[in-house]
Amino acid sequence: MPAHPRIPDPATGPLAAFAYALRQLGEGELSIPIIAERSGVSRAALYAALSGTRLPSSKTVATLIRWWAGDPTAESEVDRDHLADPVWGWGVLLPLDHPGREASSSWHRRYLRLVRELNEGRVHHQAAAPVSITVPPEQRRFIDELQGLIDSTGLEDSRWLLFGELNRKVTSYLAGNCLPERRNISRIVMACLEARGFELDPDGPDDDEGWDLEFDTRENLEELVAEARVARARERRKARGGRVKS
């Protein structure tokens, strides 16, 4: 974050308006480097709160308000360890006639309103509804390769002997409903090769041929899965009427 981030335009949204108001509050007050040194909150976090590009943490905002509208040197040390809210509770430690007491509570309420407003905005911008797609050719190639690997064990009609609790997921992979993560690809390859008699126990006897085959098979499946993921994303865009990347 640059030392002098661009001044946010308050008309562009609630986050920018909040950051702009913070900047106004800090005009002529203690500098960010000094606040960072005395509070322990990083300069980057403090400057980011003034940029209007992302929601700052509650602690970061409270720190700025504490040093710009409050006065840490005037805070009472009595009951400091028993504050109900250690982030914003510093206001009650100020003298009764200090304006920082009201600033603490009013800015806290303003920050909470901002959080609610941003969260409500996210609700209105939820991910697009799921769509039904046919299994693309790239995914079909993965399925064929996976089926061939299973068939090589001779246990294609008793997959549960190979995969145990993983068998339900393997069934979904073969049906084209989903794609495996790398961890499950490794588990599938290991199970199939061990069923074919290869010794793949890291603590067991060396089996260079088995480990070479495990590497090549796993790498091949991972590449096919990566291609299938791209293809499924493409088909989903098409189903929603979106632009398809060439």
mmCIF file of C-alpha atoms in Angstrom:
data_model
loop_
_atom_site.group_PDB
_atom_site.id
_atom_site.type_symbol
_atom_site.label_atom_id
_atom_site.label_comp_id
_atom_site.label_asym_id
_atom_site.label_seq_id
_atom_site.Cartn_x
_atom_site.Cartn_y
_atom_site.Cartn_z
ATOM 1 C CA MET A 1 0.000 0.000 0.000
ATOM 2 C CA PRO A 2 1.529 3.372 -0.987
ATOM 3 C CA ALA A 3 2.196 5.890 1.764
ATOM 4 C CA HIS A 4 -0.368 8.238 0.199
ATOM 5 C CA PRO A 5 -3.137 6.083 -1.279
ATOM 6 C CA ARG A 6 -5.448 7.691 -3.806
ATOM 7 C CA ILE A 7 -8.291 9.620 -2.210
ATOM 8 C CA PRO A 8 -11.447 7.516 -2.575
ATOM 9 C CA ASP A 9 -14.525 8.998 -4.233
ATOM 10 C CA PRO A 10 -17.356 8.808 -1.666
ATOM 11 C CA ALA A 11 -19.905 8.688 -4.486
ATOM 12 C CA THR A 12 -18.684 5.288 -5.683
ATOM 13 C CA GLY A 13 -20.084 3.301 -2.769
ATOM 14 C CA PRO A 14 -20.365 2.867 0.993
ATOM 15 C CA LEU A 15 -16.831 1.511 1.419
ATOM 16 C CA ALA A 16 -15.279 4.493 -0.346
ATOM 17 C CA ALA A 17 -17.533 6.888 1.577
ATOM 18 C CA PHE A 18 -16.443 5.337 4.871
ATOM 19 C CA ALA A 19 -12.753 5.610 3.940
ATOM 20 C CA TYR A 20 -13.256 9.211 2.821
ATOM 21 C CA ALA A 21 -14.858 10.083 6.146
ATOM 22 C CA LEU A 22 -11.948 8.480 7.981
ATOM 23 C CA ARG A 23 -9.519 10.618 5.987
ATOM 24 C CA GLN A 24 -11.447 13.757 6.903
ATOM 25 C CA LEU A 25 -11.321 12.794 10.561
ATOM 26 C CA GLY A 26 -7.553 12.368 10.372
ATOM 27 C CA GLU A 27 -6.800 15.700 8.678
ATOM 28 C CA GLY A 28 -4.148 17.459 10.743
ATOM 29 C CA GLU A 29 -4.047 14.659 13.311
ATOM 30 C CA LEU A 30 -1.318 12.173 14.238
ATOM 31 C CA SER A 31 0.403 10.565 11.235
ATOM 32 C CA ILE A 32 -0.035 6.946 10.217
ATOM 33 C CA PRO A 33 3.617 5.987 10.885
ATOM 34 C CA ILE A 34 3.384 7.270 14.457
ATOM 35 C CA ILE A 35 0.050 5.534 15.056
ATOM 36 C CA ALA A 36 1.506 2.294 13.710
ATOM 37 C CA GLU A 37 4.521 2.580 15.999
ATOM 38 C CA ARG A 38 2.462 3.327 19.107
ATOM 39 C CA SER A 39 -0.442 0.945 18.479
ATOM 40 C CA GLY A 40 1.249 -2.085 16.956
ATOM 41 C CA VAL A 41 -1.153 -2.077 13.984
ATOM 42 C CA SER A 42 0.789 -2.206 10.726
ATOM 43 C CA ARG A 43 1.128 0.806 8.466
ATOM 44 C CA ALA A 44 -0.171 -1.274 5.567
ATOM 45 C CA ALA A 45 -3.413 -2.047 7.392
ATOM 46 C CA LEU A 46 -3.906 1.566 8.441
ATOM 47 C CA TYR A 47 -3.260 2.939 4.960
ATOM 48 C CA ALA A 48 -5.522 0.259 3.450
ATOM 49 C CA ALA A 49 -8.385 1.451 5.660
ATOM 50 C CA LEU A 50 -8.065 4.848 3.963
ATOM 51 C CA SER A 51 -7.998 3.498 0.426
ATOM 52 C CA GLY A 52 -11.656 2.508 0.158
ATOM 53 C CA THR A 53 -10.794 -0.642 -1.765
ATOM 54 C CA ARG A 54 -11.426 -3.263 0.912
ATOM 55 C CA LEU A 55 -13.184 -3.586 4.243
ATOM 56 C CA PRO A 56 -10.716 -2.857 7.070
ATOM 57 C CA SER A 57 -10.797 -4.895 10.249
ATOM 58 C CA SER A 58 -12.675 -3.625 13.272
ATOM 59 C CA LYS A 59 -9.374 -3.311 15.155
ATOM 60 C CA THR A 60 -7.809 -1.162 12.424
ATOM 61 C CA VAL A 61 -10.732 1.264 12.337
ATOM 62 C CA ALA A 62 -10.926 1.423 16.135
ATOM 63 C CA THR A 63 -7.218 2.229 16.280
ATOM 64 C CA LEU A 64 -7.577 5.168 13.899
ATOM 65 C CA ILE A 65 -10.575 6.531 15.797
ATOM 66 C CA ARG A 66 -8.778 6.089 19.112
ATOM 67 C CA TRP A 67 -5.795 8.173 18.025
ATOM 68 C CA TRP A 68 -7.665 10.732 15.920
ATOM 69 C CA ALA A 69 -10.845 11.310 17.973
ATOM 70 C CA GLY A 70 -9.766 10.004 21.355
ATOM 71 C CA ASP A 71 -6.664 10.459 23.449
ATOM 72 C CA PRO A 72 -4.860 7.329 24.682
ATOM 73 C CA THR A 73 -2.811 9.444 27.093
ATOM 74 C CA ALA A 74 -6.027 10.526 28.847
ATOM 75 C CA GLU A 75 -7.423 7.027 29.245
ATOM 76 C CA SER A 76 -7.784 5.659 32.738
ATOM 77 C CA GLU A 77 -5.880 2.501 33.551
ATOM 78 C CA VAL A 78 -8.574 1.444 36.011
ATOM 79 C CA ASP A 79 -10.389 -1.716 34.886
ATOM 80 C CA ARG A 80 -8.637 -1.688 31.485
ATOM 81 C CA ASP A 81 -8.220 -5.460 31.702
ATOM 82 C CA HIS A 82 -11.941 -5.881 32.308
ATOM 83 C CA LEU A 83 -13.267 -4.033 29.280
ATOM 84 C CA ALA A 84 -16.248 -5.823 27.746
ATOM 85 C CA ASP A 85 -14.930 -4.859 24.297
ATOM 86 C CA PRO A 86 -11.131 -4.546 24.211
ATOM 87 C CA VAL A 87 -11.244 -3.196 20.631
ATOM 88 C CA TRP A 88 -13.762 -0.367 20.995
ATOM 89 C CA GLY A 89 -14.133 -0.142 24.772
ATOM 90 C CA TRP A 90 -11.351 2.420 25.174
ATOM 91 C CA GLY A 91 -13.976 5.165 24.946
ATOM 92 C CA VAL A 92 -15.270 4.485 28.460
ATOM 93 C CA LEU A 93 -11.743 5.001 29.826
ATOM 94 C CA LEU A 94 -11.751 8.653 28.732
ATOM 95 C CA PRO A 95 -12.926 11.498 31.010
ATOM 96 C CA LEU A 96 -16.712 11.895 31.070
ATOM 97 C CA ASP A 97 -16.595 15.179 29.161
ATOM 98 C CA HIS A 98 -14.213 13.947 26.465
ATOM 99 C CA PRO A 99 -15.776 13.891 22.948
ATOM 100 C CA GLY A 100 -13.854 10.719 22.218
ATOM 101 C CA ARG A 101 -16.359 8.738 24.280
ATOM 102 C CA GLU A 102 -19.138 9.536 21.819
ATOM 103 C CA ALA A 103 -16.787 9.163 18.848
ATOM 104 C CA SER A 104 -15.944 5.637 19.930
ATOM 105 C CA SER A 105 -19.563 4.501 20.035
ATOM 106 C CA SER A 106 -20.742 6.450 16.975
ATOM 107 C CA TRP A 107 -17.924 5.244 14.741
ATOM 108 C CA HIS A 108 -18.386 1.703 16.014
ATOM 109 C CA ARG A 109 -22.062 1.854 15.018
ATOM 110 C CA ARG A 110 -21.098 3.304 11.650
ATOM 111 C CA TYR A 111 -18.607 0.520 11.058
ATOM 112 C CA LEU A 112 -21.179 -2.149 11.933
ATOM 113 C CA ARG A 113 -23.666 -0.550 9.513
ATOM 114 C CA LEU A 114 -21.007 -0.674 6.804
ATOM 115 C CA VAL A 115 -20.368 -4.364 7.448
ATOM 116 C CA ARG A 116 -24.085 -5.128 7.254
ATOM 117 C CA GLU A 117 -24.474 -3.119 4.066
ATOM 118 C CA LEU A 118 -21.582 -4.877 2.369
ATOM 119 C CA ASN A 119 -22.840 -8.283 3.471
ATOM 120 C CA GLU A 120 -26.303 -7.518 2.129
ATOM 121 C CA GLY A 121 -24.710 -6.535 -1.156
ATOM 122 C CA ARG A 122 -22.968 -9.887 -1.330
ATOM 123 C CA VAL A 123 -26.296 -11.634 -0.833
ATOM 124 C CA HIS A 124 -27.643 -9.821 -3.874
ATOM 125 C CA HIS A 125 -24.602 -10.877 -5.896
ATOM 126 C CA GLN A 126 -24.614 -14.553 -5.135
ATOM 127 C CA ALA A 127 -23.103 -17.046 -7.534
ATOM 128 C CA ALA A 128 -25.209 -17.855 -10.561
ATOM 129 C CA ALA A 129 -27.702 -20.654 -10.192
ATOM 130 C CA PRO A 130 -26.367 -24.078 -11.165
ATOM 131 C CA VAL A 131 -27.108 -25.274 -14.672
ATOM 132 C CA SER A 132 -27.274 -28.740 -16.202
ATOM 133 C CA ILE A 133 -24.588 -29.579 -18.744
ATOM 134 C CA THR A 134 -23.694 -32.651 -20.717
ATOM 135 C CA VAL A 135 -20.379 -34.347 -20.029
ATOM 136 C CA PRO A 136 -17.847 -32.593 -22.288
ATOM 137 C CA PRO A 137 -15.412 -34.630 -24.437
ATOM 138 C CA GLU A 138 -12.472 -33.666 -22.208
ATOM 139 C CA GLN A 139 -14.197 -35.120 -19.174
ATOM 140 C CA ARG A 140 -15.192 -38.178 -21.148
ATOM 141 C CA ARG A 141 -11.498 -38.807 -21.883
ATOM 142 C CA PHE A 142 -10.778 -38.733 -18.162
ATOM 143 C CA ILE A 143 -13.646 -41.134 -17.481
ATOM 144 C CA ASP A 144 -12.392 -43.548 -20.137
ATOM 145 C CA GLU A 145 -8.878 -43.421 -18.695
ATOM 146 C CA LEU A 146 -10.167 -43.999 -15.168
ATOM 147 C CA GLN A 147 -12.329 -46.904 -16.311
ATOM 148 C CA GLY A 148 -9.367 -48.446 -18.102
ATOM 149 C CA LEU A 149 -7.252 -48.189 -14.954
ATOM 150 C CA ILE A 150 -9.964 -49.914 -12.915
ATOM 151 C CA ASP A 151 -10.455 -52.606 -15.573
ATOM 152 C CA SER A 152 -6.724 -53.382 -15.464
ATOM 153 C CA THR A 153 -7.151 -54.687 -11.920
ATOM 154 C CA GLY A 154 -9.735 -57.321 -12.892
ATOM 155 C CA LEU A 155 -12.000 -55.989 -10.145
ATOM 156 C CA GLU A 156 -14.229 -53.795 -12.266
ATOM 157 C CA ASP A 157 -17.302 -55.664 -11.006
ATOM 158 C CA SER A 158 -16.242 -55.371 -7.359
ATOM 159 C CA ARG A 159 -14.970 -51.827 -7.083
ATOM 160 C CA TRP A 160 -15.734 -51.648 -3.376
ATOM 161 C CA LEU A 161 -12.908 -54.161 -2.831
ATOM 162 C CA LEU A 162 -10.562 -51.646 -4.413
ATOM 163 C CA PHE A 163 -11.748 -48.389 -2.962
ATOM 164 C CA GLY A 164 -13.775 -49.065 0.182
ATOM 165 C CA GLU A 165 -15.421 -45.850 1.378
ATOM 166 C CA LEU A 166 -14.013 -44.009 -1.650
ATOM 167 C CA ASN A 167 -16.093 -46.156 -4.003
ATOM 168 C CA ARG A 168 -19.111 -43.838 -3.821
ATOM 169 C CA LYS A 169 -17.026 -40.954 -5.095
ATOM 170 C CA VAL A 170 -15.465 -43.105 -7.805
ATOM 171 C CA THR A 171 -18.971 -43.959 -8.977
ATOM 172 C CA SER A 172 -19.717 -40.229 -9.265
ATOM 173 C CA TYR A 173 -16.510 -39.646 -11.219
ATOM 174 C CA LEU A 174 -17.395 -42.414 -13.677
ATOM 175 C CA ALA A 175 -20.919 -41.050 -14.062
ATOM 176 C CA GLY A 176 -19.550 -37.626 -14.960
ATOM 177 C CA ASN A 177 -21.169 -35.919 -11.988
ATOM 178 C CA CYS A 178 -17.967 -34.429 -10.588
ATOM 179 C CA LEU A 179 -14.176 -34.524 -10.796
ATOM 180 C CA PRO A 180 -11.683 -35.739 -8.180
ATOM 181 C CA GLU A 181 -9.230 -33.630 -6.234
ATOM 182 C CA ARG A 182 -5.539 -34.509 -6.401
ATOM 183 C CA ARG A 183 -5.672 -36.396 -3.107
ATOM 184 C CA ASN A 184 -8.328 -38.768 -4.375
ATOM 185 C CA ILE A 185 -6.571 -39.231 -7.704
ATOM 186 C CA SER A 186 -3.535 -40.438 -5.775
ATOM 187 C CA ARG A 187 -5.662 -42.785 -3.656
ATOM 188 C CA ILE A 188 -7.298 -44.278 -6.742
ATOM 189 C CA VAL A 189 -3.994 -44.846 -8.534
ATOM 190 C CA MET A 190 -2.367 -46.401 -5.485
ATOM 191 C CA ALA A 191 -5.303 -48.748 -4.901
ATOM 192 C CA CYS A 192 -5.364 -49.919 -8.505
ATOM 193 C CA LEU A 193 -1.620 -50.495 -8.807
ATOM 194 C CA GLU A 194 -1.421 -52.306 -5.480
ATOM 195 C CA ALA A 195 -4.280 -54.554 -6.644
ATOM 196 C CA ARG A 196 -2.088 -55.386 -9.640
ATOM 197 C CA GLY A 197 0.715 -56.496 -7.342
ATOM 198 C CA PHE A 198 2.976 -53.462 -7.205
ATOM 199 C CA GLU A 199 4.634 -52.724 -3.865
ATOM 200 C CA LEU A 200 3.934 -49.058 -3.139
ATOM 201 C CA ASP A 201 4.479 -48.953 0.615
ATOM 202 C CA PRO A 202 7.053 -46.173 1.242
ATOM 203 C CA ASP A 203 8.425 -48.205 4.139
ATOM 204 C CA GLY A 204 8.426 -51.495 2.226
ATOM 205 C CA PRO A 205 10.808 -52.949 -0.349
ATOM 206 C CA ASP A 206 11.837 -50.835 -3.340
ATOM 207 C CA ASP A 207 9.634 -51.166 -6.414
ATOM 208 C CA ASP A 208 11.012 -48.707 -8.953
ATOM 209 C CA GLU A 209 8.762 -49.951 -11.718
ATOM 210 C CA GLY A 210 5.684 -49.524 -9.542
ATOM 211 C CA TRP A 211 6.598 -46.029 -8.394
ATOM 212 C CA ASP A 212 7.420 -44.931 -11.945
ATOM 213 C CA LEU A 213 4.068 -46.258 -13.112
ATOM 214 C CA GLU A 214 2.322 -44.580 -10.188
ATOM 215 C CA PHE A 215 3.884 -41.229 -11.093
ATOM 216 C CA ASP A 216 3.059 -41.473 -14.795
ATOM 217 C CA THR A 217 -0.511 -42.665 -14.186
ATOM 218 C CA ARG A 218 -1.248 -40.040 -11.562
ATOM 219 C CA GLU A 219 0.256 -37.248 -13.662
ATOM 220 C CA ASN A 220 -1.792 -38.320 -16.679
ATOM 221 C CA LEU A 221 -5.041 -38.356 -14.694
ATOM 222 C CA GLU A 222 -4.289 -34.983 -13.115
ATOM 223 C CA GLU A 223 -3.758 -33.446 -16.554
ATOM 224 C CA LEU A 224 -7.008 -34.939 -17.831
ATOM 225 C CA VAL A 225 -8.882 -33.642 -14.785
ATOM 226 C CA ALA A 226 -7.437 -30.151 -15.280
ATOM 227 C CA GLU A 227 -8.618 -30.154 -18.902
ATOM 228 C CA ALA A 228 -12.021 -31.450 -17.835
ATOM 229 C CA ARG A 229 -12.440 -28.644 -15.277
ATOM 230 C CA VAL A 230 -11.801 -26.023 -17.944
ATOM 231 C CA ALA A 231 -14.252 -27.768 -20.264
ATOM 232 C CA ARG A 232 -16.981 -27.925 -17.616
ATOM 233 C CA ALA A 233 -16.573 -24.208 -16.925
ATOM 234 C CA ARG A 234 -16.870 -23.552 -20.660
ATOM 235 C CA GLU A 235 -20.050 -25.611 -20.906
ATOM 236 C CA ARG A 236 -21.573 -23.835 -17.909
ATOM 237 C CA ARG A 237 -20.919 -20.462 -19.552
ATOM 238 C CA LYS A 238 -22.551 -21.693 -22.727
ATOM 239 C CA ALA A 239 -25.565 -22.977 -20.801
ATOM 240 C CA ARG A 240 -26.001 -19.541 -19.196
ATOM 241 C CA GLY A 241 -25.721 -17.808 -22.537
ATOM 242 C CA GLY A 242 -22.385 -16.223 -21.695
ATOM 243 C CA ARG A 243 -19.410 -15.578 -23.905
ATOM 244 C CA VAL A 244 -17.197 -18.597 -24.474
ATOM 245 C CA LYS A 245 -13.441 -18.053 -24.545
ATOM 246 C CA SER A 246 -11.762 -19.398 -27.635
#
